[in-house]
mmCIF file with all atom_site columns, C-alpha atoms in Angstrom:
data_model
loop_
_atom_site.group_PDB
_atom_site.id
_atom_site.type_symbol
_atom_site.label_atom_id
_atom_site.label_alt_id
_atom_site.label_comp_id
_atom_site.label_asym_id
_atom_site.label_entity_id
_atom_site.label_seq_id
_atom_site.pdbx_PDB_ins_code
_atom_site.Cartn_x
_atom_site.Cartn_y
_atom_site.Cartn_z
_atom_site.occupancy
_atom_site.B_iso_or_equiv
_atom_site.pdbx_formal_charge
_atom_site.auth_seq_id
_atom_site.auth_comp_id
_atom_site.auth_asym_id
_atom_site.auth_atom_id
_atom_site.pdbx_PDB_model_num
ATOM 1   C CA . MET A 1 1   ? 39.688 17.070  42.420  1.00 0.00 ? 1   MET A CA 1
ATOM 2   C CA . GLU A 1 2   ? 39.933 20.379  44.252  1.00 0.00 ? 2   GLU A CA 1
ATOM 3   C CA . LEU A 1 3   ? 36.278 21.175  43.533  1.00 0.00 ? 3   LEU A CA 1
ATOM 4   C CA . LEU A 1 4   ? 35.282 17.712  44.739  1.00 0.00 ? 4   LEU A CA 1
ATOM 5   C CA . ALA A 1 5   ? 37.287 18.214  47.935  1.00 0.00 ? 5   ALA A CA 1
ATOM 6   C CA . ILE A 1 6   ? 35.546 21.555  48.567  1.00 0.00 ? 6   ILE A CA 1
ATOM 7   C CA . PHE A 1 7   ? 32.130 19.937  48.019  1.00 0.00 ? 7   PHE A CA 1
ATOM 8   C CA . ILE A 1 8   ? 32.793 16.971  50.338  1.00 0.00 ? 8   ILE A CA 1
ATOM 9   C CA . SER A 1 9   ? 34.267 19.271  52.973  1.00 0.00 ? 9   SER A CA 1
ATOM 10  C CA . ALA A 1 10  ? 31.204 21.553  52.883  1.00 0.00 ? 10  ALA A CA 1
ATOM 11  C CA . VAL A 1 11  ? 28.775 18.623  53.111  1.00 0.00 ? 11  VAL A CA 1
ATOM 12  C CA . LEU A 1 12  ? 30.455 16.382  55.686  1.00 0.00 ? 12  LEU A CA 1
ATOM 13  C CA . VAL A 1 13  ? 33.723 17.611  57.164  1.00 0.00 ? 13  VAL A CA 1
ATOM 14  C CA . GLN A 1 14  ? 32.915 21.282  57.781  1.00 0.00 ? 14  GLN A CA 1
ATOM 15  C CA . ASN A 1 15  ? 29.139 21.056  57.941  1.00 0.00 ? 15  ASN A CA 1
ATOM 16  C CA . PHE A 1 16  ? 27.720 24.442  58.900  1.00 0.00 ? 16  PHE A CA 1
ATOM 17  C CA . VAL A 1 17  ? 25.359 22.948  61.505  1.00 0.00 ? 17  VAL A CA 1
ATOM 18  C CA . LEU A 1 18  ? 27.479 20.148  62.941  1.00 0.00 ? 18  LEU A CA 1
ATOM 19  C CA . TYR A 1 19  ? 30.913 21.796  62.678  1.00 0.00 ? 19  TYR A CA 1
ATOM 20  C CA . TYR A 1 20  ? 30.378 25.561  62.847  1.00 0.00 ? 20  TYR A CA 1
ATOM 21  C CA . PHE A 1 21  ? 27.069 25.355  64.817  1.00 0.00 ? 21  PHE A CA 1
ATOM 22  C CA . LEU A 1 22  ? 25.495 27.927  62.481  1.00 0.00 ? 22  LEU A CA 1
ATOM 23  C CA . GLY A 1 23  ? 21.828 27.918  61.487  1.00 0.00 ? 23  GLY A CA 1
ATOM 24  C CA . ILE A 1 24  ? 20.663 26.246  64.697  1.00 0.00 ? 24  ILE A CA 1
ATOM 25  C CA . CYS A 1 25  ? 17.351 28.183  64.873  1.00 0.00 ? 25  CYS A CA 1
ATOM 26  C CA . PRO A 1 26  ? 15.698 26.682  61.762  1.00 0.00 ? 26  PRO A CA 1
ATOM 27  C CA . PHE A 1 27  ? 17.561 23.432  62.386  1.00 0.00 ? 27  PHE A CA 1
ATOM 28  C CA . LEU A 1 28  ? 15.729 22.899  65.687  1.00 0.00 ? 28  LEU A CA 1
ATOM 29  C CA . GLY A 1 29  ? 12.474 24.608  64.743  1.00 0.00 ? 29  GLY A CA 1
ATOM 30  C CA . VAL A 1 30  ? 11.642 22.794  61.495  1.00 0.00 ? 30  VAL A CA 1
ATOM 31  C CA . SER A 1 31  ? 13.085 19.359  62.271  1.00 0.00 ? 31  SER A CA 1
ATOM 32  C CA . LYS A 1 32  ? 9.877  17.837  63.683  1.00 0.00 ? 32  LYS A CA 1
ATOM 33  C CA . LYS A 1 33  ? 8.793  16.243  60.390  1.00 0.00 ? 33  LYS A CA 1
ATOM 34  C CA . ILE A 1 34  ? 10.907 14.972  57.537  1.00 0.00 ? 34  ILE A CA 1
ATOM 35  C CA . ASP A 1 35  ? 8.749  16.641  54.851  1.00 0.00 ? 35  ASP A CA 1
ATOM 36  C CA . SER A 1 36  ? 9.043  20.100  56.405  1.00 0.00 ? 36  SER A CA 1
ATOM 37  C CA . ALA A 1 37  ? 12.725 19.571  57.148  1.00 0.00 ? 37  ALA A CA 1
ATOM 38  C CA . LEU A 1 38  ? 13.446 18.554  53.557  1.00 0.00 ? 38  LEU A CA 1
ATOM 39  C CA . SER A 1 39  ? 11.561 21.571  52.208  1.00 0.00 ? 39  SER A CA 1
ATOM 40  C CA . MET A 1 40  ? 13.434 23.915  54.523  1.00 0.00 ? 40  MET A CA 1
ATOM 41  C CA . GLY A 1 41  ? 16.725 22.298  53.524  1.00 0.00 ? 41  GLY A CA 1
ATOM 42  C CA . LEU A 1 42  ? 15.980 22.773  49.836  1.00 0.00 ? 42  LEU A CA 1
ATOM 43  C CA . ALA A 1 43  ? 14.992 26.402  50.397  1.00 0.00 ? 43  ALA A CA 1
ATOM 44  C CA . VAL A 1 44  ? 18.208 27.061  52.333  1.00 0.00 ? 44  VAL A CA 1
ATOM 45  C CA . THR A 1 45  ? 20.223 25.258  49.637  1.00 0.00 ? 45  THR A CA 1
ATOM 46  C CA . PHE A 1 46  ? 18.708 27.481  46.960  1.00 0.00 ? 46  PHE A CA 1
ATOM 47  C CA . VAL A 1 47  ? 19.382 30.652  48.953  1.00 0.00 ? 47  VAL A CA 1
ATOM 48  C CA . MET A 1 48  ? 22.939 29.538  49.749  1.00 0.00 ? 48  MET A CA 1
ATOM 49  C CA . SER A 1 49  ? 23.704 28.730  46.114  1.00 0.00 ? 49  SER A CA 1
ATOM 50  C CA . ILE A 1 50  ? 22.393 32.048  44.799  1.00 0.00 ? 50  ILE A CA 1
ATOM 51  C CA . THR A 1 51  ? 24.017 33.939  47.678  1.00 0.00 ? 51  THR A CA 1
ATOM 52  C CA . ALA A 1 52  ? 27.379 32.389  46.814  1.00 0.00 ? 52  ALA A CA 1
ATOM 53  C CA . VAL A 1 53  ? 27.099 33.576  43.206  1.00 0.00 ? 53  VAL A CA 1
ATOM 54  C CA . VAL A 1 54  ? 25.807 37.094  43.903  1.00 0.00 ? 54  VAL A CA 1
ATOM 55  C CA . SER A 1 55  ? 28.130 37.730  46.852  1.00 0.00 ? 55  SER A CA 1
ATOM 56  C CA . TRP A 1 56  ? 31.160 36.672  44.784  1.00 0.00 ? 56  TRP A CA 1
ATOM 57  C CA . LEU A 1 57  ? 30.163 39.015  41.960  1.00 0.00 ? 57  LEU A CA 1
ATOM 58  C CA . ILE A 1 58  ? 29.592 41.946  44.320  1.00 0.00 ? 58  ILE A CA 1
ATOM 59  C CA . ASN A 1 59  ? 32.771 41.291  46.265  1.00 0.00 ? 59  ASN A CA 1
ATOM 60  C CA . ASN A 1 60  ? 35.105 40.809  43.293  1.00 0.00 ? 60  ASN A CA 1
ATOM 61  C CA . LEU A 1 61  ? 33.574 43.252  40.798  1.00 0.00 ? 61  LEU A CA 1
ATOM 62  C CA . ILE A 1 62  ? 32.545 46.116  43.056  1.00 0.00 ? 62  ILE A CA 1
ATOM 63  C CA . LEU A 1 63  ? 33.893 46.006  46.605  1.00 0.00 ? 63  LEU A CA 1
ATOM 64  C CA . ILE A 1 64  ? 37.488 44.930  45.997  1.00 0.00 ? 64  ILE A CA 1
ATOM 65  C CA . PRO A 1 65  ? 38.191 47.019  42.854  1.00 0.00 ? 65  PRO A CA 1
ATOM 66  C CA . TYR A 1 66  ? 36.803 50.199  44.440  1.00 0.00 ? 66  TYR A CA 1
ATOM 67  C CA . ASP A 1 67  ? 38.301 49.523  47.889  1.00 0.00 ? 67  ASP A CA 1
ATOM 68  C CA . LEU A 1 68  ? 34.896 49.192  49.571  1.00 0.00 ? 68  LEU A CA 1
ATOM 69  C CA . GLY A 1 69  ? 35.690 46.185  51.718  1.00 0.00 ? 69  GLY A CA 1
ATOM 70  C CA . TYR A 1 70  ? 34.130 47.840  54.770  1.00 0.00 ? 70  TYR A CA 1
ATOM 71  C CA . LEU A 1 71  ? 30.722 47.501  53.070  1.00 0.00 ? 71  LEU A CA 1
ATOM 72  C CA . GLN A 1 72  ? 31.078 43.741  52.707  1.00 0.00 ? 72  GLN A CA 1
ATOM 73  C CA . ILE A 1 73  ? 28.808 42.678  55.573  1.00 0.00 ? 73  ILE A CA 1
ATOM 74  C CA . VAL A 1 74  ? 26.140 45.268  54.725  1.00 0.00 ? 74  VAL A CA 1
ATOM 75  C CA . SER A 1 75  ? 26.062 44.258  51.075  1.00 0.00 ? 75  SER A CA 1
ATOM 76  C CA . PHE A 1 76  ? 25.853 40.558  51.960  1.00 0.00 ? 76  PHE A CA 1
ATOM 77  C CA . ILE A 1 77  ? 22.926 41.214  54.306  1.00 0.00 ? 77  ILE A CA 1
ATOM 78  C CA . LEU A 1 78  ? 21.049 43.063  51.560  1.00 0.00 ? 78  LEU A CA 1
ATOM 79  C CA . VAL A 1 79  ? 21.688 40.234  49.107  1.00 0.00 ? 79  VAL A CA 1
ATOM 80  C CA . ILE A 1 80  ? 20.480 37.554  51.547  1.00 0.00 ? 80  ILE A CA 1
ATOM 81  C CA . ALA A 1 81  ? 17.379 39.526  52.545  1.00 0.00 ? 81  ALA A CA 1
ATOM 82  C CA . SER A 1 82  ? 16.403 40.076  48.909  1.00 0.00 ? 82  SER A CA 1
ATOM 83  C CA . LEU A 1 83  ? 16.855 36.409  48.002  1.00 0.00 ? 83  LEU A CA 1
ATOM 84  C CA . VAL A 1 84  ? 14.825 35.226  50.999  1.00 0.00 ? 84  VAL A CA 1
ATOM 85  C CA . GLN A 1 85  ? 11.975 37.542  50.036  1.00 0.00 ? 85  GLN A CA 1
ATOM 86  C CA . LEU A 1 86  ? 11.962 36.060  46.534  1.00 0.00 ? 86  LEU A CA 1
ATOM 87  C CA . VAL A 1 87  ? 11.939 32.505  47.916  1.00 0.00 ? 87  VAL A CA 1
ATOM 88  C CA . GLU A 1 88  ? 9.145  33.360  50.362  1.00 0.00 ? 88  GLU A CA 1
ATOM 89  C CA . MET A 1 89  ? 6.944  34.836  47.631  1.00 0.00 ? 89  MET A CA 1
ATOM 90  C CA . PHE A 1 90  ? 7.640  31.867  45.361  1.00 0.00 ? 90  PHE A CA 1
ATOM 91  C CA . ILE A 1 91  ? 6.728  29.263  48.007  1.00 0.00 ? 91  ILE A CA 1
ATOM 92  C CA . ARG A 1 92  ? 3.619  31.204  49.072  1.00 0.00 ? 92  ARG A CA 1
ATOM 93  C CA . LYS A 1 93  ? 2.431  31.251  45.466  1.00 0.00 ? 93  LYS A CA 1
ATOM 94  C CA . ILE A 1 94  ? 3.335  27.677  44.505  1.00 0.00 ? 94  ILE A CA 1
ATOM 95  C CA . SER A 1 95  ? 2.641  25.750  47.731  1.00 0.00 ? 95  SER A CA 1
ATOM 96  C CA . PRO A 1 96  ? 0.559  27.484  50.448  1.00 0.00 ? 96  PRO A CA 1
ATOM 97  C CA . PRO A 1 97  ? 0.542  24.356  52.710  1.00 0.00 ? 97  PRO A CA 1
ATOM 98  C CA . LEU A 1 98  ? 4.344  24.271  52.639  1.00 0.00 ? 98  LEU A CA 1
ATOM 99  C CA . TYR A 1 99  ? 4.397  27.992  53.377  1.00 0.00 ? 99  TYR A CA 1
ATOM 100 C CA . GLN A 1 100 ? 2.177  27.408  56.414  1.00 0.00 ? 100 GLN A CA 1
ATOM 101 C CA . ALA A 1 101 ? 4.326  24.463  57.560  1.00 0.00 ? 101 ALA A CA 1
ATOM 102 C CA . LEU A 1 102 ? 7.536  26.459  57.433  1.00 0.00 ? 102 LEU A CA 1
ATOM 103 C CA . GLY A 1 103 ? 5.867  29.361  59.238  1.00 0.00 ? 103 GLY A CA 1
ATOM 104 C CA . ILE A 1 104 ? 8.072  31.969  60.836  1.00 0.00 ? 104 ILE A CA 1
ATOM 105 C CA . TYR A 1 105 ? 11.226 30.001  60.084  1.00 0.00 ? 105 TYR A CA 1
ATOM 106 C CA . LEU A 1 106 ? 11.064 30.853  56.369  1.00 0.00 ? 106 LEU A CA 1
ATOM 107 C CA . PRO A 1 107 ? 11.616 34.614  56.783  1.00 0.00 ? 107 PRO A CA 1
ATOM 108 C CA . LEU A 1 108 ? 14.118 33.771  59.512  1.00 0.00 ? 108 LEU A CA 1
ATOM 109 C CA . ILE A 1 109 ? 16.408 32.477  56.762  1.00 0.00 ? 109 ILE A CA 1
ATOM 110 C CA . THR A 1 110 ? 17.298 36.156  56.405  1.00 0.00 ? 110 THR A CA 1
ATOM 111 C CA . THR A 1 111 ? 18.932 36.049  59.831  1.00 0.00 ? 111 THR A CA 1
ATOM 112 C CA . ASN A 1 112 ? 20.335 32.556  59.326  1.00 0.00 ? 112 ASN A CA 1
ATOM 113 C CA . CYS A 1 113 ? 23.964 33.002  60.285  1.00 0.00 ? 113 CYS A CA 1
ATOM 114 C CA . ALA A 1 114 ? 24.910 29.979  58.173  1.00 0.00 ? 114 ALA A CA 1
ATOM 115 C CA . ILE A 1 115 ? 24.174 31.933  54.980  1.00 0.00 ? 115 ILE A CA 1
ATOM 116 C CA . MET A 1 116 ? 26.119 34.948  56.175  1.00 0.00 ? 116 MET A CA 1
ATOM 117 C CA . GLY A 1 117 ? 28.935 32.646  57.252  1.00 0.00 ? 117 GLY A CA 1
ATOM 118 C CA . LEU A 1 118 ? 28.943 31.115  53.777  1.00 0.00 ? 118 LEU A CA 1
ATOM 119 C CA . ALA A 1 119 ? 29.484 34.487  52.080  1.00 0.00 ? 119 ALA A CA 1
ATOM 120 C CA . LEU A 1 120 ? 32.155 35.572  54.567  1.00 0.00 ? 120 LEU A CA 1
ATOM 121 C CA . ILE A 1 121 ? 34.082 32.267  54.531  1.00 0.00 ? 121 ILE A CA 1
ATOM 122 C CA . ALA A 1 122 ? 34.083 32.182  50.720  1.00 0.00 ? 122 ALA A CA 1
ATOM 123 C CA . ALA A 1 123 ? 35.451 35.736  50.615  1.00 0.00 ? 123 ALA A CA 1
ATOM 124 C CA . LEU A 1 124 ? 38.002 35.001  53.349  1.00 0.00 ? 124 LEU A CA 1
ATOM 125 C CA . ASN A 1 125 ? 39.316 31.904  51.560  1.00 0.00 ? 125 ASN A CA 1
ATOM 126 C CA . GLU A 1 126 ? 39.484 33.845  48.266  1.00 0.00 ? 126 GLU A CA 1
ATOM 127 C CA . TYR A 1 127 ? 37.673 31.134  46.348  1.00 0.00 ? 127 TYR A CA 1
ATOM 128 C CA . SER A 1 128 ? 37.322 31.422  42.596  1.00 0.00 ? 128 SER A CA 1
ATOM 129 C CA . PHE A 1 129 ? 33.877 31.716  41.028  1.00 0.00 ? 129 PHE A CA 1
ATOM 130 C CA . MET A 1 130 ? 33.427 27.973  40.501  1.00 0.00 ? 130 MET A CA 1
ATOM 131 C CA . GLU A 1 131 ? 34.852 27.152  43.920  1.00 0.00 ? 131 GLU A CA 1
ATOM 132 C CA . THR A 1 132 ? 32.388 29.589  45.509  1.00 0.00 ? 132 THR A CA 1
ATOM 133 C CA . VAL A 1 133 ? 29.454 28.033  43.630  1.00 0.00 ? 133 VAL A CA 1
ATOM 134 C CA . ILE A 1 134 ? 30.475 24.509  44.671  1.00 0.00 ? 134 ILE A CA 1
ATOM 135 C CA . PHE A 1 135 ? 31.056 25.659  48.238  1.00 0.00 ? 135 PHE A CA 1
ATOM 136 C CA . GLY A 1 136 ? 27.611 27.293  48.418  1.00 0.00 ? 136 GLY A CA 1
ATOM 137 C CA . PHE A 1 137 ? 25.796 24.322  46.931  1.00 0.00 ? 137 PHE A CA 1
ATOM 138 C CA . GLY A 1 138 ? 27.685 21.832  49.130  1.00 0.00 ? 138 GLY A CA 1
ATOM 139 C CA . SER A 1 139 ? 26.948 23.882  52.243  1.00 0.00 ? 139 SER A CA 1
ATOM 140 C CA . GLY A 1 140 ? 23.238 23.805  51.417  1.00 0.00 ? 140 GLY A CA 1
ATOM 141 C CA . ILE A 1 141 ? 23.318 20.046  50.876  1.00 0.00 ? 141 ILE A CA 1
ATOM 142 C CA . GLY A 1 142 ? 25.117 19.640  54.210  1.00 0.00 ? 142 GLY A CA 1
ATOM 143 C CA . PHE A 1 143 ? 22.463 21.708  55.978  1.00 0.00 ? 143 PHE A CA 1
ATOM 144 C CA . THR A 1 144 ? 19.713 19.642  54.336  1.00 0.00 ? 144 THR A CA 1
ATOM 145 C CA . LEU A 1 145 ? 21.403 16.401  55.351  1.00 0.00 ? 145 LEU A CA 1
ATOM 146 C CA . ALA A 1 146 ? 21.727 17.512  58.973  1.00 0.00 ? 146 ALA A CA 1
ATOM 147 C CA . ILE A 1 147 ? 18.143 18.768  59.335  1.00 0.00 ? 147 ILE A CA 1
ATOM 148 C CA . VAL A 1 148 ? 16.628 15.677  57.654  1.00 0.00 ? 148 VAL A CA 1
ATOM 149 C CA . LEU A 1 149 ? 18.638 13.365  59.920  1.00 0.00 ? 149 LEU A CA 1
ATOM 150 C CA . MET A 1 150 ? 17.435 15.285  62.975  1.00 0.00 ? 150 MET A CA 1
ATOM 151 C CA . ALA A 1 151 ? 13.831 15.097  61.739  1.00 0.00 ? 151 ALA A CA 1
ATOM 152 C CA . GLY A 1 152 ? 14.172 11.340  61.243  1.00 0.00 ? 152 GLY A CA 1
ATOM 153 C CA . ILE A 1 153 ? 15.407 10.940  64.803  1.00 0.00 ? 153 ILE A CA 1
ATOM 154 C CA . ARG A 1 154 ? 12.599 13.074  66.244  1.00 0.00 ? 154 ARG A CA 1
ATOM 155 C CA . GLU A 1 155 ? 9.950  11.137  64.322  1.00 0.00 ? 155 GLU A CA 1
ATOM 156 C CA . GLN A 1 156 ? 11.038 7.815   65.851  1.00 0.00 ? 156 GLN A CA 1
ATOM 157 C CA . ARG A 1 157 ? 8.444  7.412   68.593  1.00 0.00 ? 157 ARG A CA 1
ATOM 158 C CA . VAL A 1 158 ? 6.887  4.347   70.194  1.00 0.00 ? 158 VAL A CA 1
ATOM 159 C CA . PRO A 1 159 ? 3.546  3.479   68.511  1.00 0.00 ? 159 PRO A CA 1
ATOM 160 C CA . GLY A 1 160 ? 0.527  4.416   70.604  1.00 0.00 ? 160 GLY A CA 1
ATOM 161 C CA . ILE A 1 161 ? 2.175  7.381   72.301  1.00 0.00 ? 161 ILE A CA 1
ATOM 162 C CA . ARG A 1 162 ? 0.359  10.622  71.575  1.00 0.00 ? 162 ARG A CA 1
ATOM 163 C CA . GLU A 1 163 ? 1.909  13.971  72.347  1.00 0.00 ? 163 GLU A CA 1
ATOM 164 C CA . GLU A 1 164 ? -0.463 16.562  73.770  1.00 0.00 ? 164 GLU A CA 1
ATOM 165 C CA . ARG A 1 165 ? 0.022  20.073  75.066  1.00 0.00 ? 165 ARG A CA 1
ATOM 166 C CA . VAL A 1 166 ? -1.294 21.006  78.488  1.00 0.00 ? 166 VAL A CA 1
ATOM 167 C CA . PRO A 1 167 ? -3.845 23.845  78.031  1.00 0.00 ? 167 PRO A CA 1
ATOM 168 C CA . GLY A 1 168 ? -2.533 27.162  79.237  1.00 0.00 ? 168 GLY A CA 1
ATOM 169 C CA . SER A 1 169 ? 1.102  26.069  79.408  1.00 0.00 ? 169 SER A CA 1
ATOM 170 C CA . GLY A 1 170 ? 3.922  25.001  77.188  1.00 0.00 ? 170 GLY A CA 1
ATOM 171 C CA . GLU A 1 171 ? 4.243  21.604  78.876  1.00 0.00 ? 171 GLU A CA 1
ATOM 172 C CA . ARG A 1 172 ? 3.594  18.376  77.032  1.00 0.00 ? 172 ARG A CA 1
ATOM 173 C CA . THR A 1 173 ? 2.178  15.041  78.114  1.00 0.00 ? 173 THR A CA 1
ATOM 174 C CA . TYR A 1 174 ? 2.621  11.675  76.451  1.00 0.00 ? 174 TYR A CA 1
ATOM 175 C CA . GLU A 1 175 ? -0.420 9.415   76.733  1.00 0.00 ? 175 GLU A CA 1
ATOM 176 C CA . GLY A 1 176 ? 0.075  5.709   76.353  1.00 0.00 ? 176 GLY A CA 1
ATOM 177 C CA . LEU A 1 177 ? 3.669  5.824   77.555  1.00 0.00 ? 177 LEU A CA 1
ATOM 178 C CA . VAL A 1 178 ? 3.102  3.730   80.693  1.00 0.00 ? 178 VAL A CA 1
ATOM 179 C CA . SER A 1 179 ? 1.510  0.923   78.721  1.00 0.00 ? 179 SER A CA 1
ATOM 180 C CA . HIS A 1 180 ? 4.705  0.559   76.686  1.00 0.00 ? 180 HIS A CA 1
ATOM 181 C CA . LEU A 1 181 ? 6.996  0.425   79.680  1.00 0.00 ? 181 LEU A CA 1
ATOM 182 C CA . ASP A 1 182 ? 7.426  -3.241  80.636  1.00 0.00 ? 182 ASP A CA 1
ATOM 183 C CA . LEU A 1 183 ? 8.411  -2.987  84.257  1.00 0.00 ? 183 LEU A CA 1
ATOM 184 C CA . GLY A 1 184 ? 7.720  -6.659  84.999  1.00 0.00 ? 184 GLY A CA 1
ATOM 185 C CA . ALA A 1 185 ? 4.975  -5.884  87.475  1.00 0.00 ? 185 ALA A CA 1
ATOM 186 C CA . HIS A 1 186 ? 3.944  -9.537  87.710  1.00 0.00 ? 186 HIS A CA 1
ATOM 187 C CA . ASP A 1 187 ? 7.437  -10.435 88.987  1.00 0.00 ? 187 ASP A CA 1
ATOM 188 C CA . PHE A 1 188 ? 7.636  -7.519  91.360  1.00 0.00 ? 188 PHE A CA 1
ATOM 189 C CA . LYS A 1 189 ? 7.860  -8.331  95.060  1.00 0.00 ? 189 LYS A CA 1
ATOM 190 C CA . ALA A 1 190 ? 7.444  -5.788  97.788  1.00 0.00 ? 190 ALA A CA 1
ATOM 191 C CA . PRO A 1 191 ? 10.501 -5.403  100.021 1.00 0.00 ? 191 PRO A CA 1
ATOM 192 C CA . ALA A 1 192 ? 10.346 -6.827  103.541 1.00 0.00 ? 192 ALA A CA 1
ATOM 193 C CA . PRO A 1 193 ? 9.310  -4.288  106.169 1.00 0.00 ? 193 PRO A CA 1
ATOM 194 C CA . VAL A 1 194 ? 12.145 -2.684  108.077 1.00 0.00 ? 194 VAL A CA 1
ATOM 195 C CA . PRO A 1 195 ? 12.140 -3.946  111.697 1.00 0.00 ? 195 PRO A CA 1
ATOM 196 C CA . ARG A 1 196 ? 11.649 -1.336  114.386 1.00 0.00 ? 196 ARG A CA 1
ATOM 197 C CA . GLY A 1 197 ? 12.341 -1.161  118.091 1.00 0.00 ? 197 GLY A CA 1
ATOM 198 C CA . ARG A 1 198 ? 13.348 -4.431  119.813 1.00 0.00 ? 198 ARG A CA 1
ATOM 199 C CA . ASP A 1 199 ? 12.524 -6.422  116.645 1.00 0.00 ? 199 ASP A CA 1
ATOM 200 C CA . ARG A 1 200 ? 15.875 -5.178  115.288 1.00 0.00 ? 200 ARG A CA 1
ATOM 201 C CA . LEU A 1 201 ? 17.738 -7.193  118.011 1.00 0.00 ? 201 LEU A CA 1
ATOM 202 C CA . PRO A 1 202 ? 19.221 -10.634 117.283 1.00 0.00 ? 202 PRO A CA 1
ATOM 203 C CA . ALA A 1 203 ? 17.203 -13.728 118.317 1.00 0.00 ? 203 ALA A CA 1
ATOM 204 C CA . VAL A 1 204 ? 19.334 -14.408 121.464 1.00 0.00 ? 204 VAL A CA 1
ATOM 205 C CA . ALA A 1 205 ? 19.014 -10.822 122.622 1.00 0.00 ? 205 ALA A CA 1
ATOM 206 C CA . GLN A 1 206 ? 15.261 -10.889 122.034 1.00 0.00 ? 206 GLN A CA 1
ATOM 207 C CA . HIS A 1 207 ? 14.958 -14.064 124.192 1.00 0.00 ? 207 HIS A CA 1
ATOM 208 C CA . ALA A 1 208 ? 16.947 -12.449 127.021 1.00 0.00 ? 208 ALA A CA 1
ATOM 209 C CA . PHE A 1 209 ? 14.851 -9.321  126.721 1.00 0.00 ? 209 PHE A CA 1
ATOM 210 C CA . ARG A 1 210 ? 11.598 -11.317 127.046 1.00 0.00 ? 210 ARG A CA 1
ATOM 211 C CA . CYS A 1 211 ? 12.913 -13.374 130.042 1.00 0.00 ? 211 CYS A CA 1
ATOM 212 C CA . ARG A 1 212 ? 13.979 -10.244 131.817 1.00 0.00 ? 212 ARG A CA 1
ATOM 213 C CA . HIS A 1 213 ? 10.587 -8.603  131.428 1.00 0.00 ? 213 HIS A CA 1
ATOM 214 C CA . ALA A 1 214 ? 8.817  -11.879 132.370 1.00 0.00 ? 214 ALA A CA 1
ATOM 215 C CA . GLY A 1 215 ? 10.803 -12.047 135.639 1.00 0.00 ? 215 GLY A CA 1
ATOM 216 C CA . ASN A 1 216 ? 9.791  -8.500  136.481 1.00 0.00 ? 216 ASN A CA 1
#
């Protein structure tokens, strides 16, 4: 039950993206399409799971016994960087289109603070080996869930609207948007013109004004 509680907490309750706000860079950068978002989520899940195992072994078999706790962050960075390089080479070899889709955000997993946060939180909570593995895997699943949900939201667009970039700038235009906006133009009535000058006077005052000028 304790392992199940750790898994559910990592996926839903203490989600690294939605609760800790870690890993926002790839979360926003690769969440345009569900396919790319799912691939990025799986890659991050793999790195998180392996990082949890290797960081626990290094922390409990080397750093703590030899009183080298001050090297914890440096050792975790080296572990994460090495794992990301392995994942990058694997994806480039197996699926070049996926490698092109992920782009710069794949090597940026190295600087993904969610993975570093995973290693540090597991060490801070003094999880056992199995608890660390479950925590790492659940954190990766939570990241995947968040990024896929965001990609699903961003893909929901009105049919017929095409996004285009303005040449020479980072601005975007959306063609076909006006045709989908039902403003009820056929029921639209122009407002009455605002009266000016003496036309703003009441009817009685206007009659007196005209009689006065007629007498003159």
